[in-house]
Amino acid sequence: MSKRGDEPRVLPTEPALRVLMRRLRDIMAEAGDGQARLDKIVKQIAGVMVAEVCSIYLKRQDGSLELFATEGLNASAVHNTRMKRGEGLVGRCAEMKEPVNEADAPSHPAFSYRPETGEEIYHALLAVPILRSGELLGVLVIQNRKTREYSDEDVEVLQATAMIVAEHLVTGAVAGSSAAIEISKTLSQVIRGEPISEGIALGHAHLHEPRIVVTKLMAEDPSAEMQRLTTAMLALRTSLDDMLAHEHLSGAGEHREVLEAYRMFAHDKGWERRLREAVESGLTAEAAVERVQNSTRARMLRQHDSYWRERQRDLDDLSDRLQRILAGKASGVLDHSEMPPDTILIARNMGPAELLDYDRTKLRGVVVEDGSGQSHVAIVAKALGLAAIGQAAGAVERVNAGDAVIVDAESGEVHLRPSPDVINAYSDKVRFRARRQQRFDALRDTPAVTRDGRTVALHINAGLVVDIPHLHESGADGVGLFRTELQFMLSHVFPRLGRQVQTYRQVLAEAQGKPVVFRALDIGGDKVLPYLKQPQEENPALGWRAIRMSLDRPALFRTQIRAFLVAAAGRDLRFMVPMVTLASEMDAVRDLLSKELEILDSRRLELPRSISVGAMFEVPSLLFELDALMRKVDFISVGSNDLSQFLFAADRTNALVSKRFDPLSAPMLRALRTVVKAAAKRRVPVTLCGELAGNPISAMALIGIGFRSVSMAPASIGPVKSMILSLDAKKVTALMDDLLKRDGVAIRAELERFAEAEGVEI
Ligand code: PEP
Ligand code: MG
């Protein structure tokens, strides 16, 4: 685009490309086998481009590139020369999917010398990828004896020619080659990504932004194509302007800033000029969009700057929209009506609200090329109980709409077009999981009471209104942790009082009288709000976050407290504060609460029936202020994720250290027992809401040190409850007392041994 460093220039490509197109069309119309046609194609290209060599390499199933046709290299090398994936300059062009233009190829360190081809006498080399809907089919190469860099015009012409070659390959006009290139879109493939939301899902692909496959490349009536392009551009711009004008639409899916960026691109003169030039050179409007998209992508992805990568995404989205418009799909807005009943959604990247736009009854799994475990789409996928995998490179390009897909968010694998064996294996796995789930479901209304009669309250962790049905489905006693920051993270502007009230009110209503503990804003650290200016910090986890930010920015915090109070009018309000470090911070919190209560009182608004204010126990300093803390709070909730991060000084987001220290070890368990005892002494209710609670073996240890209330992900309620039902609390208490008295014991192993011997289901 003409934004940075891409100056407008006159494009004199028309004649060469037109000549080539006419000749290639003639070749395709002739009788003869595919190889003969391919031979003629390379001859023609070499002739028109004044190149001594023109070769076509096609991608094989294993990723290698086979020389399929050549003009100029030794004929005996055809079908004999194969470049391994990434090998040589040709392999490099394939890997990067972008042109390689080398004035003196043999002197390039990546050059791979193949004596059988006789190419050592050629110096200049230009290789362009042969792409079809973004999928690499092969590489088209020209070479010349003289050392020289090919002009931009040469690059453009060869790229456009590569598109035409791609069409002939895909339509099977070149027999024998189609097997090599179509394989990647018909055979089974496995993409390795990262699980971002637990589960296994079998279903059929639905592309979040379905790619339109361009089938007609050469224009029959160039002026009619130009008219189509003009009309489509106008429709695209109008639709984006309309979107921006409608606040409700931006709220329903796209973020406003994203739309602004789209709009900026849609009006970009450089983009329009390139599209027009492509049509002028003889392409259909659709082919022009694809060509400009491919060549711009190659250029932008070469930039390692995230700014450019983001711009590329915008351009991809815009190009796809324009294709949809050209295909007659109204404003280019996605049509979800063709979702399979067992949809696996495949996306480059996706906003969280966009995922919510889909019909949930048809969604089974999600595959995103970008998303990480911390991404917002991951948060929503978890909330919806969808198996999801992020970092699935190339998923969009490798899948066809309707393909069978398996999402294994245990191993992080996405199986595209799996074989019957794989489908059977996974069907068994899913059945097994379903049976296990049925067993847990059957326990839904059974209270969590140990064999010796100790009741343990089980709560769920939640963060979105859509999580609340899990409360009833799992049979949990309440919501032990409602992470209010999620609403803030998903929104593109700071949620105003009214929006907050609405959310909290809805949560309380849907909880149907079961207790809900709201956690006050826990932002800062790795939880970034795009619209809130936060300083760059050396150690964000130890930085200006949670209550620290709330006390320094009391206006934000007071708005949230007011929202809690208004939403809980006439009901019980429970809220807690994250990252409390000093007991006295709770005084500051209570001060702000009193001020808000006064305001509401003066306005004669109905107040909550009761108000409980708790502290999250996440920072070890509180271990040495326990009495003071207990006096100032109505309840304590241990955030074991942060507590263990700070106790062991091990960053929970850093894979190098996050698993280094086992929380099921004496230091952590002794700290936890100290908290439980102090709370019991002061009769302060205590619960634990970190990951530790959701794992049956660690939940067993927690019961052993005195916890009688825990909060966890909804999916963990069943497994933890079946552990409790088979547990003798007295015995595990004795075991923990003994283990924590001694030094150097492998506590986890001892707990496993105990569970095995006692028949505890873990
Ligand atoms: C915790 O730290 O254990 C906790 C529950 O809070 P979060 O994971 O949201 O930091
Ligand atoms: Mg925490």
Short mmCIF file of N, CA and C and ligand atoms in Angstrom, two decimals, residues 519 522 618 642 652, ligand 2:
data_model
loop_
_atom_site.label_atom_id
_atom_site.label_comp_id
_atom_site.label_asym_id
_atom_site.label_seq_id
_atom_site.Cartn_x
_atom_site.Cartn_y
_atom_site.Cartn_z
N ARG A 519 -14.59 -10.65 41.69
CA ARG A 519 -13.25 -10.17 41.97
C ARG A 519 -13.10 -8.80 41.32
N ASP A 522 -8.64 -6.98 38.08
CA ASP A 522 -7.28 -7.47 38.22
C ASP A 522 -6.57 -7.21 36.91
N GLU A 618 -2.60 -13.66 47.80
CA GLU A 618 -1.74 -13.99 46.67
C GLU A 618 -0.29 -13.58 46.90
N ASP A 642 -1.02 -17.10 41.80
CA ASP A 642 -0.10 -16.00 42.10
C ASP A 642 0.69 -16.28 43.36
N ARG A 652 4.86 -17.20 36.47
CA ARG A 652 3.90 -18.23 36.04
C ARG A 652 3.73 -18.27 34.53
MG MG B 2 -4.19 -14.02 40.76
#
